[in-house]
XYZ file of C-alpha atoms in Angstrom:
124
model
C -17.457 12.014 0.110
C -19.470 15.066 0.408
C -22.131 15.836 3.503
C -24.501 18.188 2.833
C -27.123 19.462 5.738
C -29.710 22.411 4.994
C -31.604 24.733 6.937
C -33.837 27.633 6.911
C -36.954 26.147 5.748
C -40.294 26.545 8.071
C -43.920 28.440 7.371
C -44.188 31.427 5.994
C -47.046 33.721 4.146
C -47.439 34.911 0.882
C -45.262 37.708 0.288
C -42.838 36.946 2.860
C -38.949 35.464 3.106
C -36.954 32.800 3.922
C -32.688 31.923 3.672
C -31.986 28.766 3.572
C -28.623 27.407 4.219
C -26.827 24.273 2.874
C -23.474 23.559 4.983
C -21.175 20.946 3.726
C -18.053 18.998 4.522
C -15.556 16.344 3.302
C -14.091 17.789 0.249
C -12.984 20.920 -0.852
C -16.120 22.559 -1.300
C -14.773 25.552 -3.477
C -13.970 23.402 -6.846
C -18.088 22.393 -7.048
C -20.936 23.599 -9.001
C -24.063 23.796 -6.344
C -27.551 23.873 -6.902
C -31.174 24.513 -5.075
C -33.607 22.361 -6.034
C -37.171 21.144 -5.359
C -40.105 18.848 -4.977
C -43.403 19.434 -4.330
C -46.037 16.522 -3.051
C -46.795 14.525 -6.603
C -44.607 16.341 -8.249
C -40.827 15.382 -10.064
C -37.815 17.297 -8.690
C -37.010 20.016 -10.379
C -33.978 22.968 -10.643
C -34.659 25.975 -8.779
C -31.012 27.647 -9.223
C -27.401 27.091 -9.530
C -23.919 28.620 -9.055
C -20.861 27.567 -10.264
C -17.664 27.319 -7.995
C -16.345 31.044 -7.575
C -19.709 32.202 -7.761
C -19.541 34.430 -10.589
C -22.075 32.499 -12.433
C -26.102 31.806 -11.820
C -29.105 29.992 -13.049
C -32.173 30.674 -11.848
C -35.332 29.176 -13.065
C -38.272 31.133 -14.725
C -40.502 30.739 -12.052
C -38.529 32.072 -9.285
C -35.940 34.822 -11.211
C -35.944 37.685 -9.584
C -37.408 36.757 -6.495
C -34.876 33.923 -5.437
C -30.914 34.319 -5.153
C -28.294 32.170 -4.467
C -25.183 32.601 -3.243
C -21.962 31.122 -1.600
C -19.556 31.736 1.189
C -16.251 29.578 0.116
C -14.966 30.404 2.983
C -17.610 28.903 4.939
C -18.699 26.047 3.331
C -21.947 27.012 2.871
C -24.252 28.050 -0.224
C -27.647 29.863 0.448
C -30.978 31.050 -1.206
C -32.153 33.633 -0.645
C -36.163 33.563 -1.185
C -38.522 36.616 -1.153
C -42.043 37.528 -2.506
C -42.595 33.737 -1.442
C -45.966 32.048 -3.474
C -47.838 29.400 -2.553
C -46.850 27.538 -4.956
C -43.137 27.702 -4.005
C -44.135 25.234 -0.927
C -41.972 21.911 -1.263
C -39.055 20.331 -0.010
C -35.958 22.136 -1.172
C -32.771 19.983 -1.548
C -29.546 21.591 -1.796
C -26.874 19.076 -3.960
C -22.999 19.563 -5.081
C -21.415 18.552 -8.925
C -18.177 17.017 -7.805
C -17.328 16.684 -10.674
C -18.831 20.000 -12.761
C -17.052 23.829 -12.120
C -20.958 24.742 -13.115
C -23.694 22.787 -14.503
C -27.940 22.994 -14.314
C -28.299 19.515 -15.291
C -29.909 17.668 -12.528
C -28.284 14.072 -13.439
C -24.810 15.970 -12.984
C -25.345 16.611 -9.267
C -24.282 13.155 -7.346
C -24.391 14.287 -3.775
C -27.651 15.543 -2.094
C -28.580 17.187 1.371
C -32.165 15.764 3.274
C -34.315 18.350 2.269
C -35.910 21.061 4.445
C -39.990 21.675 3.900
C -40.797 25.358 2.965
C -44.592 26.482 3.332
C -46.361 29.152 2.031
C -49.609 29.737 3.004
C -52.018 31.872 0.800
């Protein structure tokens, strides 16, 4: 069993930054892939970015690369993303979500645990 618990979202304007934080427990965290993902209101979730287990390899998605990065601290159980030049239309509820079974993957249907979601805003 894997617990998941993120942080870091809140209101922010255009142009600015946020870090959010995903902390988890119950297994050994360093063998998973982990991904960012979101959901806007009316929308379907979708990938936002992804890092396989040493962290050595990335996915980001087109509409965030270069502006978003992700990252992990083994050590701490924790991955982050790191979000700047924020859009309005970056505002939803990122989820952060482990592959317990994939070193790396970007499929969504691979990731089997999930966090709660923390709301990012961007206002224009």
């Amino acid at each position: 069993q894997v617990q998941l618990v993120e942080s870091g979202g809140g209101l922010v304007q255009a142009g600015g930054s946020l870090r959010l934080s995903c902390a988890a427990s119950g297994r050994i965290f360093s063998s998973y892939a982990m991904g960012w993902f979101r959901q806007a209101p009316g929308k379907e979730r979708e990938s936002v970015a992804a890092i396989n287990r040493s962290g050595g390899t990335t996915y980001y998605a087109d509409s965030v690369k270069g502006r978003f990065t992700i990252s992990r601290d083994n050590a701490k159980n924790t991955v982050y993303l790191q979000m700047n030049s924020l859009k309005p239309e970056d505002t939803a509820v990122y989820y952060c979500a482990v592959a317990s079974r994939r070193a790396y993957t970007t499929r969504v249907n691979e990731y089997d645990y999930w966090g709660q979601g923390t709301q990012v805003t961007v206002s224009s």
